Amino acid sequence: MSLEVVTIPCLKDNYAFLARDGATGTVALVDAPEAGPIEAALAERGWKLDLILITHHHADHIDGVEPLRRAHGAQVWGAAADAHRLPPLDRQLAAGDAVAIGESTGTVLAVPGHTLSHIAFHFPADRVAFTADSLMAAGCGRVFEGTHAQMWHSLSQFLDMDPQTRICSGHEYTEANIRFALTIEPGNEALQARARKVAQRRARGEPTVPSLLAGELATNPFLRARLPEVKAAVGLPDADDAAVFAEIRRRKDSF
Ligand code: FE
Ligand code: ZN
């Protein structure tokens, strides 16, 4: 594995990620909630920032971009469709584009729903996906701009990835997400076990992100909207996957 990933807590509950390619020493940052903690994480390791990858335009993901760009002369890449509401981009990305951090190669995924032009970055050989506010630990981002069907389609792209993929999502929302998930599947033993493990980690002040896709497949109610037992649990045994996802998302919105 050549991509070394560092999780950096920022602001109140955001995460940014540094990803360093071992072969070349190239360092990328995924999202920039604020510069301070990211500068500290770079300094601690003696790293210089080469590249900033942006997932979506919300302020808590981009407010640190300009100071970091200035300090490091880093390239800034983000979605072409969001160029009008992102900091100036050195490269405009679209779904399916190849992205490289040194010799580590990944792909841009379009994950509309939270915002219309939200993108994710998947590095299959390194088994890591930077998902920000699309797929999250035990949850998913709120659907602000897209439709529930779009968000379901976005999330369904993760179903077939290697279950050992690390899901690097944008916020520490896991405890609240699990409290909600237990209202959908109170009898899910993997979910109950995850609740205990997450509570212990948070009590020690540790991040619960990244999480493993395998754990999301076993416990995340949004990814599980396609399963007969989850459809039955929300009273929609015959509905299609997207409709069940929409019902679970609506319940979460008012939880
Ligand atoms: Fe957001
Ligand atoms: Zn966010």
Coordinates of N, CA, C and O in Angstrom, one line a residue, residues 32-131:
A32 N -10.3 21.3 2.9 CA -9.5 22.3 3.7 C -10.5 23.1 4.5 O -10.8 24.3 4.2
P33 N -11.0 22.5 5.6 CA -11.9 23.2 6.5 C -11.3 24.5 7.1 O -12.0 25.5 7.2
E34 N -10.0 24.4 7.5 CA -9.3 25.5 8.0 C -7.8 25.2 7.9 O -7.4 24.0 7.9
A35 N -7.0 26.2 7.8 CA -5.5 26.0 7.5 C -4.8 25.5 8.7 O -3.9 24.6 8.6
G36 N -5.1 26.0 9.9 CA -4.2 25.8 11.1 C -3.9 24.3 11.4 O -2.7 23.9 11.4
P37 N -4.9 23.5 11.6 CA -4.6 22.1 12.0 C -3.9 21.3 10.8 O -3.1 20.4 11.1
I38 N -4.2 21.8 9.6 CA -3.5 21.1 8.5 C -2.1 21.5 8.4 O -1.2 20.6 8.2
E39 N -1.8 22.8 8.6 CA -0.4 23.2 8.7 C 0.4 22.5 9.8 O 1.5 22.1 9.6
A40 N -0.3 22.3 10.9 CA 0.3 21.6 12.1 C 0.7 20.2 11.7 O 1.7 19.7 12.0
A41 N -0.3 19.5 11.1 CA -0.1 18.1 10.7 C 1.0 18.0 9.7 O 1.8 17.0 9.7
L42 N 1.2 18.9 8.7 CA 2.2 18.9 7.8 C 3.6 19.1 8.4 O 4.6 18.4 8.2
A43 N 3.6 20.1 9.3 CA 4.9 20.5 10.0 C 5.4 19.4 10.9 O 6.6 19.1 10.9
E44 N 4.5 18.7 11.5 CA 4.8 17.6 12.4 C 5.6 16.5 11.7 O 6.4 15.8 12.2
R45 N 5.2 16.3 10.4 CA 5.8 15.2 9.6 C 6.9 15.7 8.6 O 7.4 14.9 7.9
G46 N 7.1 17.0 8.6 CA 8.0 17.6 7.6 C 7.6 17.5 6.2 O 8.4 17.3 5.3
W47 N 6.3 17.5 6.0 CA 5.7 17.4 4.6 C 5.4 18.7 4.1 O 5.0 19.7 4.8
K48 N 5.4 18.8 2.7 CA 5.0 20.0 2.0 C 3.8 19.6 1.2 O 3.7 18.5 0.7
L49 N 2.9 20.5 1.0 CA 1.6 20.2 0.3 C 1.7 20.5 -1.2 O 2.1 21.6 -1.6
D50 N 1.5 19.4 -2.0 CA 1.6 19.6 -3.4 C 0.2 19.8 -4.1 O 0.1 20.5 -5.1
L51 N -0.8 19.3 -3.5 CA -2.1 19.2 -4.2 C -3.3 19.3 -3.2 O -3.2 18.7 -2.1
I52 N -4.3 20.1 -3.6 CA -5.5 20.1 -2.7 C -6.7 19.6 -3.6 O -6.9 20.2 -4.7
L53 N -7.4 18.6 -3.1 CA -8.5 18.0 -3.8 C -9.8 18.5 -3.0 O -9.8 18.4 -1.8
I54 N -10.7 19.1 -3.8 CA -11.9 19.6 -3.1 C -13.1 18.7 -3.5 O -13.3 18.3 -4.6
T55 N -13.9 18.3 -2.5 CA -15.1 17.4 -2.7 C -16.4 18.2 -3.1 O -17.1 17.8 -3.9
H56 N -16.6 19.3 -2.4 CA -17.7 20.2 -2.7 C -17.6 21.6 -2.1 O -16.6 21.8 -1.3
H57 N -18.5 22.5 -2.4 CA -18.2 23.9 -2.2 C -18.6 24.4 -0.8 O -18.3 25.6 -0.6
H58 N -19.1 23.6 0.1 CA -19.5 24.2 1.4 C -18.3 24.7 2.1 O -17.2 24.2 2.0
A59 N -18.5 25.8 2.8 CA -17.5 26.6 3.5 C -16.6 25.7 4.4 O -15.4 25.9 4.4
D60 N -17.2 24.8 5.1 CA -16.5 24.0 6.0 C -15.6 22.9 5.3 O -15.0 22.1 6.0
H61 N -15.6 23.0 4.0 CA -14.7 22.1 3.2 C -13.7 22.9 2.4 O -12.7 22.3 1.9
I62 N -13.9 24.2 2.3 CA -13.0 25.0 1.4 C -12.3 26.2 2.0 O -11.5 26.9 1.4
D63 N -12.8 26.6 3.2 CA -12.3 27.9 3.8 C -10.8 28.0 3.9 O -10.2 29.0 4.0
G64 N -10.1 26.8 4.1 CA -8.7 26.8 4.2 C -7.9 26.7 2.9 O -6.6 26.7 2.9
V65 N -8.6 26.7 1.8 CA -7.9 26.4 0.5 C -6.9 27.5 0.2 O -5.7 27.3 -0.1
E66 N -7.3 28.8 0.2 CA -6.5 29.9 -0.2 C -5.2 30.1 0.6 O -4.1 30.1 0.1
P67 N -5.3 30.1 1.9 CA -4.1 30.2 2.7 C -3.1 29.0 2.5 O -1.9 29.2 2.4
L68 N -3.6 27.9 2.3 CA -2.8 26.7 2.1 C -2.1 26.8 0.7 O -1.0 26.4 0.5
R69 N -2.9 27.2 -0.3 CA -2.4 27.3 -1.6 C -1.2 28.3 -1.6 O -0.2 28.1 -2.2
R70 N -1.5 29.5 -1.0 CA -0.4 30.5 -0.9 C 0.8 30.0 -0.2 O 1.9 30.2 -0.7
A71 N 0.6 29.3 0.9 CA 1.8 28.9 1.7 C 2.6 27.9 1.0 O 3.8 27.8 1.2
H72 N 2.0 27.0 0.2 CA 2.7 25.8 -0.4 C 2.8 25.9 -1.9 O 3.5 25.0 -2.5
G73 N 2.1 26.8 -2.5 CA 2.1 26.8 -4.0 C 1.4 25.5 -4.5 O 1.8 25.0 -5.6
A74 N 0.5 25.0 -3.7 CA -0.2 23.8 -4.1 C -1.2 24.0 -5.3 O -1.8 25.0 -5.4
Q75 N -1.3 22.9 -6.1 CA -2.3 22.9 -7.1 C -3.7 22.7 -6.4 O -3.8 22.0 -5.4
V76 N -4.8 23.2 -7.0 CA -6.1 23.0 -6.5 C -7.0 22.4 -7.5 O -7.1 23.0 -8.6
W77 N -7.5 21.2 -7.2 CA -8.4 20.6 -8.2 C -9.8 20.4 -7.6 O -9.9 20.1 -6.4
G78 N -10.8 20.6 -8.4 CA -12.2 20.4 -7.9 C -13.1 20.2 -9.1 O -12.7 20.2 -10.3
A79 N -14.4 20.0 -8.8 CA -15.4 19.7 -9.9 C -15.6 20.9 -10.9 O -15.8 22.0 -10.5
A80 N -15.5 20.6 -12.2 CA -15.7 21.6 -13.2 C -17.1 22.2 -13.0 O -17.2 23.5 -13.1
A81 N -18.1 21.4 -12.7 CA -19.5 21.9 -12.5 C -19.6 22.9 -11.4 O -20.6 23.6 -11.3
D82 N -18.7 22.9 -10.5 CA -18.7 23.8 -9.3 C -17.7 24.9 -9.4 O -17.5 25.7 -8.4
A83 N -17.1 25.1 -10.5 CA -16.0 26.1 -10.7 C -16.4 27.5 -10.3 O -15.7 28.2 -9.7
H84 N -17.7 27.7 -10.5 CA -18.2 29.1 -10.2 C -18.4 29.3 -8.7 O -18.5 30.5 -8.3
R85 N -18.3 28.3 -7.9 CA -18.5 28.5 -6.4 C -17.4 27.8 -5.6 O -17.5 27.6 -4.4
L86 N -16.3 27.5 -6.3 CA -15.1 27.0 -5.6 C -14.0 28.0 -5.8 O -14.0 28.9 -6.7
P87 N -12.9 28.0 -5.0 CA -11.7 28.8 -5.2 C -11.2 28.5 -6.6 O -11.6 27.4 -7.2
P88 N -10.4 29.4 -7.2 CA -9.9 29.1 -8.6 C -9.3 27.8 -8.7 O -8.5 27.4 -7.8
L89 N -9.6 27.0 -9.8 CA -9.1 25.7 -9.9 C -8.0 25.6 -10.9 O -8.1 26.2 -12.0
D90 N -6.9 24.9 -10.6 CA -5.9 24.6 -11.6 C -6.3 23.5 -12.5 O -5.7 23.3 -13.6
R91 N -7.2 22.6 -12.0 CA -7.7 21.5 -12.9 C -9.1 21.3 -12.6 O -9.5 21.2 -11.4
Q92 N -9.9 21.2 -13.6 CA -11.4 21.0 -13.4 C -11.7 19.5 -13.7 O -11.4 19.0 -14.7
L93 N -12.4 18.9 -12.7 CA -12.6 17.5 -12.8 C -14.0 17.1 -13.1 O -15.0 17.9 -12.8
A94 N -14.2 15.9 -13.7 CA -15.5 15.4 -14.0 C -15.5 13.9 -13.7 O -14.4 13.3 -13.6
A95 N -16.7 13.3 -13.5 CA -16.8 11.9 -13.2 C -16.0 11.1 -14.2 O -16.0 11.3 -15.4
G96 N -15.3 10.1 -13.6 CA -14.5 9.2 -14.5 C -13.1 9.7 -14.7 O -12.2 8.9 -15.2
D97 N -12.8 10.9 -14.4 CA -11.4 11.4 -14.6 C -10.4 10.6 -13.7 O -10.7 10.3 -12.6
A98 N -9.2 10.4 -14.3 CA -8.2 9.8 -13.5 C -7.5 10.9 -12.7 O -7.2 12.0 -13.2
V99 N -7.2 10.7 -11.4 CA -6.4 11.6 -10.6 C -5.2 10.8 -10.0 O -5.3 9.7 -9.7
A100 N -4.1 11.5 -10.0 CA -2.9 10.8 -9.4 C -2.3 11.6 -8.3 O -2.2 12.9 -8.4
I101 N -1.9 11.0 -7.2 CA -1.1 11.6 -6.2 C 0.2 10.9 -6.3 O 0.4 9.7 -5.9
G102 N 1.2 11.5 -7.0 CA 2.4 10.8 -7.3 C 2.1 9.6 -8.2 O 1.5 9.7 -9.3
E103 N 2.5 8.4 -7.7 CA 2.2 7.2 -8.5 C 1.0 6.5 -8.1 O 0.6 5.4 -8.6
S104 N 0.3 7.0 -7.1 CA -1.0 6.4 -6.7 C -2.1 7.0 -7.5 O -2.3 8.2 -7.6
T105 N -2.9 6.1 -8.2 CA -3.9 6.5 -9.1 C -5.3 6.2 -8.6 O -5.6 5.2 -8.1
G106 N -6.1 7.2 -8.9 CA -7.5 7.1 -8.4 C -8.5 7.6 -9.5 O -8.0 8.0 -10.6
T107 N -9.7 7.6 -9.2 CA -10.8 8.0 -10.1 C -11.7 9.0 -9.4 O -12.0 8.8 -8.2
V108 N -12.3 9.9 -10.2 CA -13.3 10.8 -9.7 C -14.7 10.2 -9.8 O -15.0 9.7 -10.9
L109 N -15.4 10.2 -8.7 CA -16.8 9.7 -8.8 C -17.7 10.9 -8.6 O -17.5 11.7 -7.7
A110 N -18.8 11.0 -9.4 CA -19.8 11.9 -9.2 C -20.8 11.4 -8.1 O -21.3 10.3 -8.2
V111 N -21.0 12.1 -7.0 CA -21.8 11.7 -5.9 C -22.9 12.8 -5.6 O -22.9 13.2 -4.4
P112 N -23.7 13.1 -6.5 CA -24.7 14.2 -6.3 C -25.7 13.8 -5.2 O -26.0 12.6 -5.1
G113 N -26.2 14.8 -4.6 CA -27.3 14.6 -3.5 C -27.1 15.7 -2.5 O -28.0 16.5 -2.3
H114 N -26.1 15.6 -1.7 CA -25.8 16.6 -0.7 C -25.6 18.0 -1.4 O -26.2 18.9 -1.0
T115 N -24.8 18.0 -2.4 CA -24.8 19.1 -3.4 C -24.8 18.4 -4.8 O -24.5 17.3 -4.9
L116 N -25.2 19.3 -5.8 CA -25.4 18.7 -7.1 C -24.0 18.2 -7.7 O -24.0 17.3 -8.6
S117 N -22.9 18.9 -7.3 CA -21.7 18.6 -8.0 C -20.6 18.0 -7.0 O -19.4 18.1 -7.3
H118 N -21.1 17.4 -5.9 CA -20.2 16.8 -5.0 C -19.5 15.6 -5.7 O -20.1 14.9 -6.4
I119 N -18.2 15.6 -5.5 CA -17.4 14.5 -6.1 C -16.7 13.7 -4.9 O -16.5 14.2 -3.8
A120 N -16.3 12.5 -5.2 CA -15.6 11.6 -4.3 C -14.3 11.2 -5.1 O -14.3 11.2 -6.3
F121 N -13.3 10.7 -4.3 CA -12.1 10.2 -4.9 C -11.8 8.8 -4.5 O -11.8 8.5 -3.3
H122 N -11.7 7.9 -5.4 CA -11.5 6.5 -5.1 C -10.1 6.0 -5.6 O -9.8 6.2 -6.8
F123 N -9.3 5.5 -4.7 CA -8.0 4.9 -5.0 C -8.1 3.4 -4.8 O -7.7 3.0 -3.7
P124 N -8.5 2.7 -5.8 CA -8.8 1.3 -5.6 C -7.6 0.4 -5.2 O -7.7 -0.4 -4.3
A125 N -6.4 0.7 -5.8 CA -5.3 -0.1 -5.4 C -4.9 0.1 -3.9 O -4.3 -0.8 -3.3
D126 N -5.1 1.3 -3.4 CA -4.8 1.6 -2.0 C -6.0 1.4 -1.1 O -5.9 1.6 0.1
R127 N -7.1 1.0 -1.7 CA -8.3 0.7 -0.9 C -8.7 1.8 0.0 O -8.9 1.7 1.2
V128 N -8.8 3.0 -0.6 CA -9.3 4.2 0.1 C -10.2 5.0 -0.8 O -10.0 5.1 -2.0
A129 N -11.3 5.5 -0.1 CA -12.2 6.4 -0.8 C -12.4 7.7 0.0 O -12.7 7.5 1.2
F130 N -12.3 8.8 -0.6 CA -12.6 10.1 0.1 C -14.0 10.5 -0.3 O -14.2 10.9 -1.4
T131 N -14.9 10.4 0.7 CA -16.3 10.5 0.4 C -17.0 11.8 0.9 O -18.1 12.1 0.5

